[in-house]
């Protein structure tokens, strides 16, 4: 049986595509900026709905709403637009919450590939997506997969001036946990020292 939200998605996307084909080219050039703004606002509204659904652990509805946001906005704004990136993040969280780990992984890998293609493999825009992917692997106990992802995120963080204590502490703590679980005490100690140094940098009085 088709879910009501799925039917809504299909109808809405069909209407948008149909209307787009009916607009003359010269008119599209005039209204495109406004259309992008309207689309962005619509995507943001859906993103907020997804947050509420995720909070209530309604993962199926959250995934469908995130898919709706992506279907509505990706063709207009592009996959690397912040609002669409947020939609993909929410979609991966919905899959993760419902234990659909393969779908969550595929969603994040698609976003990583698109970001690399749009910007570069050294883009700071990759950092939050890498964190999500690392957390996904960590949650499943796939430490061999999580480790290089967290290390890459840390490497990119070191190259940006926008790094913060919170942005660095999470992957460091996860790496310490990974190395401890694997019995790599020397590596765990190395990253523990790095974490302590970081704490001193941001909180020198402590």
PDB file of C-alpha atoms in Angstrom:
ATOM      1  CA  UNK A   1       0.000   0.000   0.000  1.00  0.00           C
ATOM      2  CA  UNK A   2       1.324   3.431  -0.934  1.00  0.00           C
ATOM      3  CA  UNK A   3       2.049   5.724   2.013  1.00  0.00           C
ATOM      4  CA  UNK A   4      -0.014   8.989   1.878  1.00  0.00           C
ATOM      5  CA  UNK A   5       3.155  11.074   2.025  1.00  0.00           C
ATOM      6  CA  UNK A   6       4.586   9.152  -0.931  1.00  0.00           C
ATOM      7  CA  UNK A   7       1.485  10.011  -2.959  1.00  0.00           C
ATOM      8  CA  UNK A   8       1.839  13.655  -1.988  1.00  0.00           C
ATOM      9  CA  UNK A   9       5.485  13.649  -3.055  1.00  0.00           C
ATOM     10  CA  UNK A  10       4.675  12.179  -6.447  1.00  0.00           C
ATOM     11  CA  UNK A  11       1.844  14.637  -7.090  1.00  0.00           C
ATOM     12  CA  UNK A  12       3.781  17.709  -5.927  1.00  0.00           C
ATOM     13  CA  UNK A  13       6.918  16.859  -7.875  1.00  0.00           C
ATOM     14  CA  UNK A  14       4.840  16.157 -10.967  1.00  0.00           C
ATOM     15  CA  UNK A  15       3.144  19.536 -10.697  1.00  0.00           C
ATOM     16  CA  UNK A  16       6.450  21.374 -10.272  1.00  0.00           C
ATOM     17  CA  UNK A  17       8.019  19.616 -13.259  1.00  0.00           C
ATOM     18  CA  UNK A  18       4.929  20.176 -15.384  1.00  0.00           C
ATOM     19  CA  UNK A  19       4.796  23.874 -14.609  1.00  0.00           C
ATOM     20  CA  UNK A  20       8.507  24.281 -15.272  1.00  0.00           C
ATOM     21  CA  UNK A  21       8.131  22.869 -18.781  1.00  0.00           C
ATOM     22  CA  UNK A  22       5.274  25.254 -19.554  1.00  0.00           C
ATOM     23  CA  UNK A  23       7.220  28.433 -18.708  1.00  0.00           C
ATOM     24  CA  UNK A  24       8.862  30.151 -21.720  1.00  0.00           C
ATOM     25  CA  UNK A  25      12.670  30.345 -21.617  1.00  0.00           C
ATOM     26  CA  UNK A  26      12.772  34.145 -21.453  1.00  0.00           C
ATOM     27  CA  UNK A  27      10.292  34.125 -18.596  1.00  0.00           C
ATOM     28  CA  UNK A  28      12.327  31.520 -16.719  1.00  0.00           C
ATOM     29  CA  UNK A  29      15.343  33.815 -16.808  1.00  0.00           C
ATOM     30  CA  UNK A  30      13.301  36.566 -15.168  1.00  0.00           C
ATOM     31  CA  UNK A  31      11.637  34.519 -12.468  1.00  0.00           C
ATOM     32  CA  UNK A  32      14.463  32.073 -11.680  1.00  0.00           C
ATOM     33  CA  UNK A  33      15.993  34.030  -8.751  1.00  0.00           C
ATOM     34  CA  UNK A  34      12.570  34.404  -7.152  1.00  0.00           C
ATOM     35  CA  UNK A  35      11.763  30.758  -7.875  1.00  0.00           C
ATOM     36  CA  UNK A  36      14.970  29.716  -6.139  1.00  0.00           C
ATOM     37  CA  UNK A  37      14.058  31.749  -3.058  1.00  0.00           C
ATOM     38  CA  UNK A  38      10.577  30.236  -2.921  1.00  0.00           C
ATOM     39  CA  UNK A  39      12.016  26.753  -3.393  1.00  0.00           C
ATOM     40  CA  UNK A  40      14.614  27.302  -0.677  1.00  0.00           C
ATOM     41  CA  UNK A  41      11.938  28.461   1.749  1.00  0.00           C
ATOM     42  CA  UNK A  42       9.818  25.424   0.917  1.00  0.00           C
ATOM     43  CA  UNK A  43      12.749  23.071   1.466  1.00  0.00           C
ATOM     44  CA  UNK A  44      13.562  24.778   4.765  1.00  0.00           C
ATOM     45  CA  UNK A  45       9.963  24.342   5.901  1.00  0.00           C
ATOM     46  CA  UNK A  46      10.153  20.630   5.168  1.00  0.00           C
ATOM     47  CA  UNK A  47      13.514  20.396   6.908  1.00  0.00           C
ATOM     48  CA  UNK A  48      11.951  21.845  10.040  1.00  0.00           C
ATOM     49  CA  UNK A  49       9.159  19.279   9.834  1.00  0.00           C
ATOM     50  CA  UNK A  50      11.771  16.524   9.594  1.00  0.00           C
ATOM     51  CA  UNK A  51      13.482  17.792  12.751  1.00  0.00           C
ATOM     52  CA  UNK A  52      10.183  17.542  14.611  1.00  0.00           C
ATOM     53  CA  UNK A  53       9.541  14.045  13.259  1.00  0.00           C
ATOM     54  CA  UNK A  54      13.030  12.888  14.198  1.00  0.00           C
ATOM     55  CA  UNK A  55      12.541  14.280  17.694  1.00  0.00           C
ATOM     56  CA  UNK A  56       9.403  12.149  17.998  1.00  0.00           C
ATOM     57  CA  UNK A  57      11.285   9.163  16.509  1.00  0.00           C
ATOM     58  CA  UNK A  58       8.832   8.950  13.611  1.00  0.00           C
ATOM     59  CA  UNK A  59      11.573   7.775  11.292  1.00  0.00           C
ATOM     60  CA  UNK A  60       9.491   6.580   8.337  1.00  0.00           C
ATOM     61  CA  UNK A  61       7.616   9.871   8.093  1.00  0.00           C
ATOM     62  CA  UNK A  62      10.875  11.766   8.615  1.00  0.00           C
ATOM     63  CA  UNK A  63      12.538   9.910   5.740  1.00  0.00           C
ATOM     64  CA  UNK A  64       9.607  10.533   3.411  1.00  0.00           C
ATOM     65  CA  UNK A  65       9.493  14.228   4.283  1.00  0.00           C
ATOM     66  CA  UNK A  66      13.242  14.572   3.760  1.00  0.00           C
ATOM     67  CA  UNK A  67      12.861  12.844   0.387  1.00  0.00           C
ATOM     68  CA  UNK A  68      10.109  15.319  -0.455  1.00  0.00           C
ATOM     69  CA  UNK A  69      12.402  18.228   0.410  1.00  0.00           C
ATOM     70  CA  UNK A  70      15.139  16.788  -1.809  1.00  0.00           C
ATOM     71  CA  UNK A  71      12.752  16.090  -4.690  1.00  0.00           C
ATOM     72  CA  UNK A  72      11.367  19.606  -4.402  1.00  0.00           C
ATOM     73  CA  UNK A  73      14.641  21.488  -4.245  1.00  0.00           C
ATOM     74  CA  UNK A  74      17.625  19.558  -5.581  1.00  0.00           C
ATOM     75  CA  UNK A  75      16.943  20.195  -9.272  1.00  0.00           C
ATOM     76  CA  UNK A  76      16.557  23.919  -8.597  1.00  0.00           C
ATOM     77  CA  UNK A  77      19.148  24.598  -5.900  1.00  0.00           C
ATOM     78  CA  UNK A  78      21.665  21.806  -6.465  1.00  0.00           C
ATOM     79  CA  UNK A  79      22.726  19.008  -4.149  1.00  0.00           C
ATOM     80  CA  UNK A  80      25.447  21.101  -2.476  1.00  0.00           C
ATOM     81  CA  UNK A  81      23.118  23.947  -1.512  1.00  0.00           C
ATOM     82  CA  UNK A  82      23.062  24.223   2.309  1.00  0.00           C
ATOM     83  CA  UNK A  83      19.325  23.553   2.521  1.00  0.00           C
ATOM     84  CA  UNK A  84      19.601  20.422   0.381  1.00  0.00           C
ATOM     85  CA  UNK A  85      22.662  19.262   2.318  1.00  0.00           C
ATOM     86  CA  UNK A  86      20.540  19.600   5.454  1.00  0.00           C
ATOM     87  CA  UNK A  87      17.823  17.489   3.824  1.00  0.00           C
ATOM     88  CA  UNK A  88      20.333  14.753   3.017  1.00  0.00           C
ATOM     89  CA  UNK A  89      21.660  14.905   6.579  1.00  0.00           C
ATOM     90  CA  UNK A  90      18.143  14.503   7.931  1.00  0.00           C
ATOM     91  CA  UNK A  91      17.451  11.637   5.535  1.00  0.00           C
ATOM     92  CA  UNK A  92      20.545   9.801   6.731  1.00  0.00           C
ATOM     93  CA  UNK A  93      19.488  10.391  10.339  1.00  0.00           C
ATOM     94  CA  UNK A  94      16.038   8.971   9.622  1.00  0.00           C
ATOM     95  CA  UNK A  95      17.566   5.871   8.039  1.00  0.00           C
ATOM     96  CA  UNK A  96      20.005   5.560  10.914  1.00  0.00           C
ATOM     97  CA  UNK A  97      17.218   5.854  13.460  1.00  0.00           C
ATOM     98  CA  UNK A  98      15.287   3.039  11.781  1.00  0.00           C
ATOM     99  CA  UNK A  99      18.470   0.907  11.558  1.00  0.00           C
ATOM    100  CA  UNK A 100      18.558   1.115   7.752  1.00  0.00           C
ATOM    101  CA  UNK A 101      22.301   1.536   7.853  1.00  0.00           C
ATOM    102  CA  UNK A 102      22.953   0.677   4.201  1.00  0.00           C
ATOM    103  CA  UNK A 103      20.591   3.425   3.060  1.00  0.00           C
ATOM    104  CA  UNK A 104      22.111   5.895   5.514  1.00  0.00           C
ATOM    105  CA  UNK A 105      25.591   5.074   4.226  1.00  0.00           C
ATOM    106  CA  UNK A 106      24.545   5.421   0.580  1.00  0.00           C
ATOM    107  CA  UNK A 107      22.945   8.793   1.318  1.00  0.00           C
ATOM    108  CA  UNK A 108      26.079  10.162   2.972  1.00  0.00           C
ATOM    109  CA  UNK A 109      28.435   8.752   0.334  1.00  0.00           C
ATOM    110  CA  UNK A 110      26.346  10.395  -2.391  1.00  0.00           C
ATOM    111  CA  UNK A 111      26.631  13.724  -0.594  1.00  0.00           C
ATOM    112  CA  UNK A 112      30.383  13.323  -0.112  1.00  0.00           C
ATOM    113  CA  UNK A 113      30.908  12.533  -3.795  1.00  0.00           C
ATOM    114  CA  UNK A 114      28.812  15.511  -4.875  1.00  0.00           C
ATOM    115  CA  UNK A 115      30.687  17.850  -2.528  1.00  0.00           C
ATOM    116  CA  UNK A 116      34.052  16.627  -3.798  1.00  0.00           C
ATOM    117  CA  UNK A 117      32.916  17.105  -7.394  1.00  0.00           C
ATOM    118  CA  UNK A 118      31.549  20.604  -6.748  1.00  0.00           C
ATOM    119  CA  UNK A 119      34.405  21.875  -4.594  1.00  0.00           C
ATOM    120  CA  UNK A 120      37.363  19.580  -3.931  1.00  0.00           C
ATOM    121  CA  UNK A 121      38.489  16.659  -1.810  1.00  0.00           C
ATOM    122  CA  UNK A 122      39.941  19.207   0.609  1.00  0.00           C
ATOM    123  CA  UNK A 123      36.742  21.223   1.009  1.00  0.00           C
ATOM    124  CA  UNK A 124      35.755  22.143   4.561  1.00  0.00           C
ATOM    125  CA  UNK A 125      32.156  21.440   3.498  1.00  0.00           C
ATOM    126  CA  UNK A 126      33.025  17.759   3.781  1.00  0.00           C
ATOM    127  CA  UNK A 127      33.721  17.909   7.513  1.00  0.00           C
ATOM    128  CA  UNK A 128      30.158  17.581   8.897  1.00  0.00           C
ATOM    129  CA  UNK A 129      29.288  14.860   6.376  1.00  0.00           C
ATOM    130  CA  UNK A 130      32.408  12.919   7.328  1.00  0.00           C
ATOM    131  CA  UNK A 131      31.436  13.241  10.982  1.00  0.00           C
ATOM    132  CA  UNK A 132      28.019  11.776  10.164  1.00  0.00           C
ATOM    133  CA  UNK A 133      29.554   8.891   8.229  1.00  0.00           C
ATOM    134  CA  UNK A 134      32.087   8.187  10.966  1.00  0.00           C
ATOM    135  CA  UNK A 135      29.327   8.162  13.575  1.00  0.00           C
ATOM    136  CA  UNK A 136      27.297   5.784  11.414  1.00  0.00           C
ATOM    137  CA  UNK A 137      30.160   3.300  11.249  1.00  0.00           C
ATOM    138  CA  UNK A 138      31.013   3.800  14.934  1.00  0.00           C
ATOM    139  CA  UNK A 139      27.442   3.065  15.992  1.00  0.00           C
ATOM    140  CA  UNK A 140      27.628  -0.275  14.185  1.00  0.00           C
ATOM    141  CA  UNK A 141      30.993  -1.132  15.705  1.00  0.00           C
ATOM    142  CA  UNK A 142      32.665  -0.898  12.287  1.00  0.00           C
ATOM    143  CA  UNK A 143      35.789   0.685  13.706  1.00  0.00           C
ATOM    144  CA  UNK A 144      38.007  -0.125  10.716  1.00  0.00           C
ATOM    145  CA  UNK A 145      35.681   1.967   8.554  1.00  0.00           C
ATOM    146  CA  UNK A 146      35.124   4.716  11.115  1.00  0.00           C
ATOM    147  CA  UNK A 147      38.808   5.367  11.841  1.00  0.00           C
ATOM    148  CA  UNK A 148      39.895   6.708   8.408  1.00  0.00           C
ATOM    149  CA  UNK A 149      36.745   8.817   8.154  1.00  0.00           C
ATOM    150  CA  UNK A 150      37.397  10.531  11.494  1.00  0.00           C
ATOM    151  CA  UNK A 151      41.072  10.976  10.615  1.00  0.00           C
ATOM    152  CA  UNK A 152      40.137  12.634   7.349  1.00  0.00           C
ATOM    153  CA  UNK A 153      37.714  14.964   9.130  1.00  0.00           C
ATOM    154  CA  UNK A 154      40.443  15.943  11.597  1.00  0.00           C
ATOM    155  CA  UNK A 155      42.906  16.525   8.766  1.00  0.00           C
ATOM    156  CA  UNK A 156      40.471  18.880   7.047  1.00  0.00           C
ATOM    157  CA  UNK A 157      39.767  20.650  10.342  1.00  0.00           C
ATOM    158  CA  UNK A 158      43.468  21.346  10.802  1.00  0.00           C
ATOM    159  CA  UNK A 159      43.498  23.173   7.473  1.00  0.00           C
ATOM    160  CA  UNK A 160      40.642  25.530   8.281  1.00  0.00           C
ATOM    161  CA  UNK A 161      40.663  28.620  10.451  1.00  0.00           C
ATOM    162  CA  UNK A 162      37.045  27.986  11.409  1.00  0.00           C
ATOM    163  CA  UNK A 163      37.757  25.011  13.649  1.00  0.00           C
ATOM    164  CA  UNK A 164      36.328  25.058  17.158  1.00  0.00           C
ATOM    165  CA  UNK A 165      36.776  23.029  20.294  1.00  0.00           C
ATOM    166  CA  UNK A 166      33.503  21.178  19.776  1.00  0.00           C
ATOM    167  CA  UNK A 167      34.240  20.413  16.122  1.00  0.00           C
ATOM    168  CA  UNK A 168      37.504  18.710  17.053  1.00  0.00           C
ATOM    169  CA  UNK A 169      36.635  17.070  20.352  1.00  0.00           C
ATOM    170  CA  UNK A 170      33.973  14.706  18.953  1.00  0.00           C
ATOM    171  CA  UNK A 171      36.176  12.878  16.412  1.00  0.00           C
ATOM    172  CA  UNK A 172      39.069  12.830  18.872  1.00  0.00           C
ATOM    173  CA  UNK A 173      36.941  11.173  21.538  1.00  0.00           C
ATOM    174  CA  UNK A 174      35.624   8.652  19.021  1.00  0.00           C
ATOM    175  CA  UNK A 175      39.146   7.797  17.858  1.00  0.00           C
ATOM    176  CA  UNK A 176      40.256   7.299  21.460  1.00  0.00           C
ATOM    177  CA  UNK A 177      37.308   4.952  21.993  1.00  0.00           C
ATOM    178  CA  UNK A 178      38.121   3.067  18.781  1.00  0.00           C
ATOM    179  CA  UNK A 179      41.786   2.575  19.626  1.00  0.00           C
ATOM    180  CA  UNK A 180      40.933   1.570  23.186  1.00  0.00           C
ATOM    181  CA  UNK A 181      38.417  -1.012  21.957  1.00  0.00           C
ATOM    182  CA  UNK A 182      40.968  -2.369  19.485  1.00  0.00           C
ATOM    183  CA  UNK A 183      43.664  -2.610  22.145  1.00  0.00           C
ATOM    184  CA  UNK A 184      45.867   0.020  20.498  1.00  0.00           C
ATOM    185  CA  UNK A 185      46.841   1.678  23.771  1.00  0.00           C
ATOM    186  CA  UNK A 186      49.683   3.735  22.305  1.00  0.00           C
ATOM    187  CA  UNK A 187      47.401   5.304  19.696  1.00  0.00           C
ATOM    188  CA  UNK A 188      44.711   5.882  22.300  1.00  0.00           C
ATOM    189  CA  UNK A 189      47.270   7.635  24.506  1.00  0.00           C
ATOM    190  CA  UNK A 190      48.500   9.719  21.580  1.00  0.00           C
ATOM    191  CA  UNK A 191      45.037  11.059  20.850  1.00  0.00           C
ATOM    192  CA  UNK A 192      44.296  11.490  24.553  1.00  0.00           C
ATOM    193  CA  UNK A 193      47.318  13.779  24.781  1.00  0.00           C
ATOM    194  CA  UNK A 194      46.113  15.617  21.703  1.00  0.00           C
ATOM    195  CA  UNK A 195      42.701  16.057  23.301  1.00  0.00           C
ATOM    196  CA  UNK A 196      44.246  17.371  26.526  1.00  0.00           C
ATOM    197  CA  UNK A 197      46.356  19.829  24.525  1.00  0.00           C
ATOM    198  CA  UNK A 198      43.235  21.005  22.729  1.00  0.00           C
ATOM    199  CA  UNK A 199      41.459  21.551  26.031  1.00  0.00           C
ATOM    200  CA  UNK A 200      44.365  23.656  27.269  1.00  0.00           C
ATOM    201  CA  UNK A 201      44.267  25.759  24.111  1.00  0.00           C
ATOM    202  CA  UNK A 202      40.594  26.571  24.452  1.00  0.00           C
ATOM    203  CA  UNK A 203      40.404  26.552  28.255  1.00  0.00           C
ATOM    204  CA  UNK A 204      43.901  27.514  29.482  1.00  0.00           C
ATOM    205  CA  UNK A 205      42.767  28.145  33.059  1.00  0.00           C
ATOM    206  CA  UNK A 206      41.541  24.561  33.492  1.00  0.00           C
TER     207      UNK A 206
END
